[in-house]
């Protein structure tokens, strides 16, 4: 039997990049996967690709920052696939302007607000909606996508981004404590530099310098992060909670 046979997994920001690799990984491990992302055509395309590979996937569009919309989305997913066993809070944004961050003195309050809403409030919204069912069933797992930028200074991301990723590490630790007594594990992943469309938003010299500073001397692949998400939600990690696992090739290790 495959490791996640029969489980229902909700992955946010799953139409591309790390989220898509995670959805593919779970589908390959036997789970039914809900692919949540902003655009209707993108989620249909991503779910179609997973179905073509023999997996079970349900695409649904919505903005994680919108609580009312997420309530409807979770209801629809549970109607289609059944109760959510695993939530992967992956959707995140890191605004750049011609390949560079805005420094704090030039950042618009609206941009700050938007990053908070997607990267932090979006994770609260989905966790808020799936935990009543998990608590009732006495089992569940949540994985939050943090970043090494939440633990160490990165000179190419904005202050809003690092703040949300540091916040997610605290969110993870807190929820692990609160939900542990109900059989629910909560962990975070802190990726280093992973080769995705988000990462290509900066000048290529930035990525070259990171490879140079990474002990394993390469960029991460989305599948490297997917493997960690599978592990953290598997029976093998049944006694692991409240942890943040770096998937960074040793870059910025602490
Ligand atoms: N790529 C990296 O180097 C890296 C490093 C550390 C952490 N991360 C984190 O990993 C996660 C995924 O990153 P990625 O590199 O795959 O990014 P990406 O930009 O390639 O993909 C992110 C996906 O999230 C979706 N999304 C954005 N806002 C949304 C919203 N409001 N509601 C629903 N979906 C939304 C996007 O449409 C996109 O499909 C993010 O949380 C990111 O911060 C990435």
mmCIF file of C-alpha atoms and ligand atoms in Angstrom:
data_model
loop_
_atom_site.group_PDB
_atom_site.id
_atom_site.type_symbol
_atom_site.label_atom_id
_atom_site.label_comp_id
_atom_site.label_asym_id
_atom_site.label_seq_id
_atom_site.Cartn_x
_atom_site.Cartn_y
_atom_site.Cartn_z
ATOM 1 C CA UNK A 1 0.000 0.000 0.000
ATOM 2 C CA UNK A 2 1.234 3.490 -0.840
ATOM 3 C CA UNK A 3 2.110 5.824 2.082
ATOM 4 C CA UNK A 4 -0.855 8.217 1.704
ATOM 5 C CA UNK A 5 -3.487 5.889 0.215
ATOM 6 C CA UNK A 6 -7.018 7.143 0.898
ATOM 7 C CA UNK A 7 -5.940 10.453 2.486
ATOM 8 C CA UNK A 8 -7.462 13.754 1.329
ATOM 9 C CA UNK A 9 -4.915 16.549 0.939
ATOM 10 C CA UNK A 10 -5.526 20.240 0.339
ATOM 11 C CA UNK A 11 -2.569 22.108 -1.152
ATOM 12 C CA UNK A 12 -2.803 25.886 -1.586
ATOM 13 C CA UNK A 13 -0.895 27.639 -4.365
ATOM 14 C CA UNK A 14 -0.726 24.282 -6.127
ATOM 15 C CA UNK A 15 -1.087 25.256 -9.792
ATOM 16 C CA UNK A 16 2.673 25.607 -10.261
ATOM 17 C CA UNK A 17 6.075 25.577 -8.572
ATOM 18 C CA UNK A 18 6.536 23.932 -5.196
ATOM 19 C CA UNK A 19 2.786 23.525 -4.604
ATOM 20 C CA UNK A 20 2.303 21.604 -7.837
ATOM 21 C CA UNK A 21 5.224 19.285 -7.044
ATOM 22 C CA UNK A 22 3.708 18.661 -3.602
ATOM 23 C CA UNK A 23 0.312 17.873 -5.156
ATOM 24 C CA UNK A 24 1.988 15.511 -7.628
ATOM 25 C CA UNK A 25 3.935 13.861 -4.799
ATOM 26 C CA UNK A 26 0.820 13.236 -2.715
ATOM 27 C CA UNK A 27 -1.145 11.957 -5.722
ATOM 28 C CA UNK A 28 1.730 9.570 -6.491
ATOM 29 C CA UNK A 29 1.574 8.377 -2.877
ATOM 30 C CA UNK A 30 -2.107 7.446 -3.261
ATOM 31 C CA UNK A 31 -3.850 10.542 -1.849
ATOM 32 C CA UNK A 32 -6.754 12.461 -3.392
ATOM 33 C CA UNK A 33 -5.497 16.011 -3.848
ATOM 34 C CA UNK A 34 -7.359 19.311 -3.913
ATOM 35 C CA UNK A 35 -5.433 21.872 -5.960
ATOM 36 C CA UNK A 36 -6.276 25.375 -4.786
ATOM 37 C CA UNK A 37 -4.923 28.415 -6.613
ATOM 38 C CA UNK A 38 -6.032 31.831 -7.852
ATOM 39 C CA UNK A 39 -7.018 31.150 -11.461
ATOM 40 C CA UNK A 40 -9.669 28.715 -12.675
ATOM 41 C CA UNK A 41 -7.843 27.731 -15.885
ATOM 42 C CA UNK A 42 -4.589 27.082 -13.987
ATOM 43 C CA UNK A 43 -6.190 24.742 -11.418
ATOM 44 C CA UNK A 44 -8.055 22.862 -14.141
ATOM 45 C CA UNK A 45 -4.821 22.439 -16.081
ATOM 46 C CA UNK A 46 -2.850 21.269 -13.016
ATOM 47 C CA UNK A 47 -5.560 18.825 -11.901
ATOM 48 C CA UNK A 48 -5.776 17.515 -15.478
ATOM 49 C CA UNK A 49 -2.040 16.864 -15.539
ATOM 50 C CA UNK A 50 -2.192 14.880 -12.296
ATOM 51 C CA UNK A 51 -5.208 12.910 -13.530
ATOM 52 C CA UNK A 52 -3.302 12.133 -16.746
ATOM 53 C CA UNK A 53 -0.510 10.707 -14.577
ATOM 54 C CA UNK A 54 -3.066 8.391 -12.929
ATOM 55 C CA UNK A 55 -3.700 10.456 -9.791
ATOM 56 C CA UNK A 56 -6.888 11.787 -8.208
ATOM 57 C CA UNK A 57 -7.052 15.582 -8.244
ATOM 58 C CA UNK A 58 -9.732 18.233 -7.853
ATOM 59 C CA UNK A 59 -8.931 21.775 -9.011
ATOM 60 C CA UNK A 60 -10.584 24.740 -7.326
ATOM 61 C CA UNK A 61 -9.975 28.486 -7.639
ATOM 62 C CA UNK A 62 -9.937 31.014 -4.810
ATOM 63 C CA UNK A 63 -7.877 33.558 -2.904
ATOM 64 C CA UNK A 64 -6.531 32.145 0.375
ATOM 65 C CA UNK A 65 -6.747 35.599 1.941
ATOM 66 C CA UNK A 66 -10.548 35.694 1.585
ATOM 67 C CA UNK A 67 -12.084 33.809 4.523
ATOM 68 C CA UNK A 68 -15.630 33.623 3.121
ATOM 69 C CA UNK A 69 -14.323 32.305 -0.200
ATOM 70 C CA UNK A 70 -12.171 29.724 1.615
ATOM 71 C CA UNK A 71 -15.168 28.525 3.615
ATOM 72 C CA UNK A 72 -16.985 27.802 0.339
ATOM 73 C CA UNK A 73 -13.847 26.199 -1.148
ATOM 74 C CA UNK A 74 -13.351 23.819 1.793
ATOM 75 C CA UNK A 75 -17.037 22.840 1.693
ATOM 76 C CA UNK A 76 -16.751 22.116 -2.018
ATOM 77 C CA UNK A 77 -13.551 20.090 -1.612
ATOM 78 C CA UNK A 78 -15.057 18.021 1.210
ATOM 79 C CA UNK A 79 -18.137 17.393 -0.934
ATOM 80 C CA UNK A 80 -15.982 16.168 -3.816
ATOM 81 C CA UNK A 81 -13.212 14.263 -2.024
ATOM 82 C CA UNK A 82 -14.253 13.859 1.625
ATOM 83 C CA UNK A 83 -12.890 15.418 4.834
ATOM 84 C CA UNK A 84 -9.455 17.035 4.595
ATOM 85 C CA UNK A 85 -6.832 14.921 6.402
ATOM 86 C CA UNK A 86 -3.795 16.988 5.438
ATOM 87 C CA UNK A 87 -3.478 20.720 4.798
ATOM 88 C CA UNK A 88 -0.406 22.132 3.075
ATOM 89 C CA UNK A 89 -0.378 25.915 3.432
ATOM 90 C CA UNK A 90 1.909 26.636 0.504
ATOM 91 C CA UNK A 91 0.514 29.733 -1.281
ATOM 92 C CA UNK A 92 2.835 32.681 -0.848
ATOM 93 C CA UNK A 93 4.006 35.828 -2.594
ATOM 94 C CA UNK A 94 7.258 37.779 -2.559
ATOM 95 C CA UNK A 95 6.736 41.014 -4.538
ATOM 96 C CA UNK A 96 9.630 42.274 -6.654
ATOM 97 C CA UNK A 97 10.000 45.375 -8.781
ATOM 98 C CA UNK A 98 12.167 44.915 -11.874
ATOM 99 C CA UNK A 99 13.891 42.021 -10.146
ATOM 100 C CA UNK A 100 14.452 43.672 -6.775
ATOM 101 C CA UNK A 101 12.622 44.143 -3.498
ATOM 102 C CA UNK A 102 11.350 47.477 -2.343
ATOM 103 C CA UNK A 103 13.277 48.694 0.690
ATOM 104 C CA UNK A 104 11.115 49.648 3.653
ATOM 105 C CA UNK A 105 11.333 53.362 2.858
ATOM 106 C CA UNK A 106 9.812 52.834 -0.572
ATOM 107 C CA UNK A 107 7.289 50.067 0.271
ATOM 108 C CA UNK A 108 3.624 50.905 -0.165
ATOM 109 C CA UNK A 109 1.474 50.003 2.862
ATOM 110 C CA UNK A 110 -0.838 48.218 0.413
ATOM 111 C CA UNK A 111 1.984 45.857 -0.613
ATOM 112 C CA UNK A 112 2.769 45.124 3.067
ATOM 113 C CA UNK A 113 -0.910 44.400 3.707
ATOM 114 C CA UNK A 114 -1.209 42.099 0.702
ATOM 115 C CA UNK A 115 1.788 39.982 1.735
ATOM 116 C CA UNK A 116 0.381 39.642 5.272
ATOM 117 C CA UNK A 117 -2.976 38.625 3.844
ATOM 118 C CA UNK A 118 -1.686 35.901 1.516
ATOM 119 C CA UNK A 119 1.332 34.549 3.426
ATOM 120 C CA UNK A 120 -0.047 34.667 6.976
ATOM 121 C CA UNK A 121 -3.804 35.243 7.052
ATOM 122 C CA UNK A 122 -4.246 32.737 4.215
ATOM 123 C CA UNK A 123 -2.668 30.049 6.421
ATOM 124 C CA UNK A 124 -4.871 31.011 9.369
ATOM 125 C CA UNK A 125 -7.986 30.924 7.163
ATOM 126 C CA UNK A 126 -7.423 27.390 5.895
ATOM 127 C CA UNK A 127 -6.234 26.035 9.254
ATOM 128 C CA UNK A 128 -9.267 27.630 10.911
ATOM 129 C CA UNK A 129 -11.575 25.862 8.468
ATOM 130 C CA UNK A 130 -10.092 22.357 8.473
ATOM 131 C CA UNK A 131 -9.205 21.962 12.146
ATOM 132 C CA UNK A 132 -12.754 21.452 13.505
ATOM 133 C CA UNK A 133 -13.085 18.288 11.383
ATOM 134 C CA UNK A 134 -9.558 17.081 12.189
ATOM 135 C CA UNK A 135 -10.203 17.610 15.901
ATOM 136 C CA UNK A 136 -13.465 15.703 15.700
ATOM 137 C CA UNK A 137 -11.799 12.774 13.895
ATOM 138 C CA UNK A 138 -8.805 12.866 16.257
ATOM 139 C CA UNK A 139 -6.246 13.037 13.455
ATOM 140 C CA UNK A 140 -4.739 15.331 10.853
ATOM 141 C CA UNK A 141 -1.570 17.049 9.714
ATOM 142 C CA UNK A 142 -0.761 20.597 8.722
ATOM 143 C CA UNK A 143 2.394 21.711 6.931
ATOM 144 C CA UNK A 144 3.155 25.431 6.599
ATOM 145 C CA UNK A 145 5.549 26.719 3.953
ATOM 146 C CA UNK A 146 7.954 29.042 5.744
ATOM 147 C CA UNK A 147 11.389 29.959 4.355
ATOM 148 C CA UNK A 148 14.981 30.219 5.503
ATOM 149 C CA UNK A 149 14.258 33.953 5.124
ATOM 150 C CA UNK A 150 12.080 33.582 8.228
ATOM 151 C CA UNK A 151 15.131 32.497 10.231
ATOM 152 C CA UNK A 152 18.039 34.463 8.778
ATOM 153 C CA UNK A 153 18.557 37.730 6.908
ATOM 154 C CA UNK A 154 18.160 37.459 3.116
ATOM 155 C CA UNK A 155 19.120 40.607 1.259
ATOM 156 C CA UNK A 156 16.832 40.085 -1.736
ATOM 157 C CA UNK A 157 13.421 39.613 -0.092
ATOM 158 C CA UNK A 158 11.308 42.381 1.397
ATOM 159 C CA UNK A 159 10.678 42.958 5.094
ATOM 160 C CA UNK A 160 7.051 41.927 4.615
ATOM 161 C CA UNK A 161 8.085 38.518 3.270
ATOM 162 C CA UNK A 162 10.593 37.684 6.051
ATOM 163 C CA UNK A 163 8.141 38.883 8.659
ATOM 164 C CA UNK A 164 5.425 36.535 7.432
ATOM 165 C CA UNK A 165 7.796 33.578 7.178
ATOM 166 C CA UNK A 166 9.109 34.162 10.716
ATOM 167 C CA UNK A 167 5.471 34.482 11.778
ATOM 168 C CA UNK A 168 4.649 31.127 10.208
ATOM 169 C CA UNK A 169 7.329 29.442 12.308
ATOM 170 C CA UNK A 170 5.622 30.807 15.434
ATOM 171 C CA UNK A 171 2.188 29.908 14.044
ATOM 172 C CA UNK A 172 3.445 26.342 13.528
ATOM 173 C CA UNK A 173 4.873 26.014 17.028
ATOM 174 C CA UNK A 174 1.745 27.440 18.628
ATOM 175 C CA UNK A 175 -0.699 25.277 16.675
ATOM 176 C CA UNK A 176 1.390 22.164 17.341
ATOM 177 C CA UNK A 177 0.891 22.805 21.046
ATOM 178 C CA UNK A 178 -2.784 23.609 20.748
ATOM 179 C CA UNK A 179 -3.710 20.757 18.401
ATOM 180 C CA UNK A 180 -1.354 18.004 19.613
ATOM 181 C CA UNK A 181 -3.806 16.744 22.241
ATOM 182 C CA UNK A 182 -6.258 16.025 19.397
ATOM 183 C CA UNK A 183 -3.818 13.906 17.395
ATOM 184 C CA UNK A 184 -3.001 16.659 14.895
ATOM 185 C CA UNK A 185 0.623 17.361 13.919
ATOM 186 C CA UNK A 186 1.730 20.773 12.681
ATOM 187 C CA UNK A 187 5.130 21.340 11.105
ATOM 188 C CA UNK A 188 6.786 23.833 8.791
ATOM 189 C CA UNK A 189 9.241 23.557 5.937
ATOM 190 C CA UNK A 190 11.852 26.261 5.400
ATOM 191 C CA UNK A 191 12.997 25.979 1.794
ATOM 192 C CA UNK A 192 16.211 27.561 0.631
ATOM 193 C CA UNK A 193 16.488 28.613 -2.996
ATOM 194 C CA UNK A 194 14.123 26.453 -5.028
ATOM 195 C CA UNK A 195 13.945 26.633 -8.812
ATOM 196 C CA UNK A 196 10.392 27.955 -9.450
ATOM 197 C CA UNK A 197 8.744 30.926 -11.232
ATOM 198 C CA UNK A 198 8.786 32.874 -7.923
ATOM 199 C CA UNK A 199 12.548 32.490 -7.658
ATOM 200 C CA UNK A 200 13.111 33.653 -11.230
ATOM 201 C CA UNK A 201 11.701 37.053 -10.212
ATOM 202 C CA UNK A 202 15.198 38.176 -9.181
ATOM 203 C CA UNK A 203 18.365 38.812 -11.237
ATOM 204 C CA UNK A 204 20.168 35.558 -12.135
ATOM 205 C CA UNK A 205 23.385 36.778 -10.432
ATOM 206 C CA UNK A 206 21.509 36.542 -7.109
ATOM 207 C CA UNK A 207 20.768 32.867 -7.691
ATOM 208 C CA UNK A 208 24.337 32.160 -8.854
ATOM 209 C CA UNK A 209 25.688 33.660 -5.625
ATOM 210 C CA UNK A 210 23.288 31.525 -3.575
ATOM 211 C CA UNK A 211 24.453 28.317 -5.294
ATOM 212 C CA UNK A 212 28.021 29.343 -4.454
ATOM 213 C CA UNK A 213 27.031 29.800 -0.774
ATOM 214 C CA UNK A 214 25.080 26.523 -0.614
ATOM 215 C CA UNK A 215 27.119 23.567 0.701
ATOM 216 C CA UNK A 216 25.342 21.159 -1.671
ATOM 217 C CA UNK A 217 26.173 23.584 -4.560
ATOM 218 C CA UNK A 218 22.856 23.563 -6.367
ATOM 219 C CA UNK A 219 19.418 25.138 -6.320
ATOM 220 C CA UNK A 220 16.668 23.039 -4.785
ATOM 221 C CA UNK A 221 14.043 21.437 -6.974
ATOM 222 C CA UNK A 222 10.326 21.565 -6.114
ATOM 223 C CA UNK A 223 10.463 17.770 -5.645
ATOM 224 C CA UNK A 224 12.991 18.225 -2.810
ATOM 225 C CA UNK A 225 10.324 20.172 -0.910
ATOM 226 C CA UNK A 226 7.581 17.710 -1.874
ATOM 227 C CA UNK A 227 9.604 14.843 -0.346
ATOM 228 C CA UNK A 228 9.796 16.742 2.953
ATOM 229 C CA UNK A 229 6.026 17.395 2.934
ATOM 230 C CA UNK A 230 5.359 13.697 2.325
ATOM 231 C CA UNK A 231 7.658 12.716 5.177
ATOM 232 C CA UNK A 232 6.175 15.199 7.670
ATOM 233 C CA UNK A 233 2.659 13.892 7.001
ATOM 234 C CA UNK A 234 3.570 10.199 6.924
ATOM 235 C CA UNK A 235 3.290 7.590 9.671
ATOM 236 C CA UNK A 236 7.104 7.727 9.857
ATOM 237 C CA UNK A 237 6.824 11.268 11.264
ATOM 238 C CA UNK A 238 3.959 10.447 13.632
ATOM 239 C CA UNK A 239 5.879 11.761 16.688
ATOM 240 C CA UNK A 240 7.224 14.905 14.953
ATOM 241 C CA UNK A 241 5.359 18.144 15.600
ATOM 242 C CA UNK A 242 6.089 21.844 15.998
ATOM 243 C CA UNK A 243 9.254 21.570 13.907
ATOM 244 C CA UNK A 244 10.605 23.633 11.033
ATOM 245 C CA UNK A 245 12.573 21.503 8.600
ATOM 246 C CA UNK A 246 15.115 23.314 6.403
ATOM 247 C CA UNK A 247 15.197 22.035 2.816
ATOM 248 C CA UNK A 248 18.001 24.279 1.723
ATOM 249 C CA UNK A 249 21.092 22.252 0.809
ATOM 250 C CA UNK A 250 22.722 23.687 3.944
ATOM 251 C CA UNK A 251 22.300 27.317 2.838
ATOM 252 C CA UNK A 252 21.868 29.671 5.847
ATOM 253 C CA UNK A 253 21.924 26.731 8.234
ATOM 254 C CA UNK A 254 21.686 27.666 11.886
HETATM 255 N N1 LIG B 1 10.996 29.256 -4.582
HETATM 256 C C1 LIG B 1 11.735 29.486 -3.502
HETATM 257 O O1 LIG B 1 12.958 29.670 -3.597
HETATM 258 C C2 LIG B 1 11.099 29.530 -2.138
HETATM 259 C C3 LIG B 1 11.956 29.612 -1.029
HETATM 260 C C4 LIG B 1 11.393 29.631 0.243
HETATM 261 C C5 LIG B 1 10.022 29.573 0.416
HETATM 262 N N2 LIG B 1 9.229 29.501 -0.682
HETATM 263 C C6 LIG B 1 7.779 29.444 -0.431
HETATM 264 O O2 LIG B 1 7.216 28.325 -1.075
HETATM 265 C C7 LIG B 1 5.870 28.616 -1.458
HETATM 266 C C8 LIG B 1 5.667 28.334 -2.946
HETATM 267 O O3 LIG B 1 6.602 29.110 -3.667
HETATM 268 P P1 LIG B 1 6.897 28.917 -5.219
HETATM 269 O O4 LIG B 1 8.330 29.248 -5.393
HETATM 270 O O5 LIG B 1 6.368 27.627 -5.710
HETATM 271 O O6 LIG B 1 6.031 30.149 -5.779
HETATM 272 P P2 LIG B 1 5.241 30.335 -7.153
HETATM 273 O O7 LIG B 1 5.038 31.814 -7.297
HETATM 274 O O8 LIG B 1 5.929 29.611 -8.253
HETATM 275 O O9 LIG B 1 3.851 29.628 -6.852
HETATM 276 C C9 LIG B 1 2.991 30.138 -5.865
HETATM 277 C C10 LIG B 1 1.568 29.785 -6.233
HETATM 278 O O10 LIG B 1 0.709 30.378 -5.242
HETATM 279 C C11 LIG B 1 -0.396 30.959 -5.897
HETATM 280 N N3 LIG B 1 -0.965 32.036 -5.101
HETATM 281 C C12 LIG B 1 -0.457 33.281 -4.890
HETATM 282 N N4 LIG B 1 -1.298 34.021 -4.164
HETATM 283 C C13 LIG B 1 -2.384 33.232 -3.901
HETATM 284 C C14 LIG B 1 -3.603 33.447 -3.209
HETATM 285 N N5 LIG B 1 -3.885 34.636 -2.649
HETATM 286 N N6 LIG B 1 -4.495 32.427 -3.143
HETATM 287 C C15 LIG B 1 -4.228 31.231 -3.730
HETATM 288 N N7 LIG B 1 -3.082 30.974 -4.397
HETATM 289 C C16 LIG B 1 -2.169 31.962 -4.487
HETATM 290 C C17 LIG B 1 0.182 31.484 -7.210
HETATM 291 O O11 LIG B 1 -0.833 31.712 -8.170
HETATM 292 C C18 LIG B 1 1.146 30.376 -7.591
HETATM 293 O O12 LIG B 1 0.534 29.381 -8.377
HETATM 294 C C19 LIG B 1 5.627 30.085 -1.078
HETATM 295 O O13 LIG B 1 4.992 30.156 0.172
HETATM 296 C C20 LIG B 1 7.035 30.634 -0.993
HETATM 297 O O14 LIG B 1 7.120 31.760 -0.144
HETATM 298 C C21 LIG B 1 9.717 29.470 -1.952
#
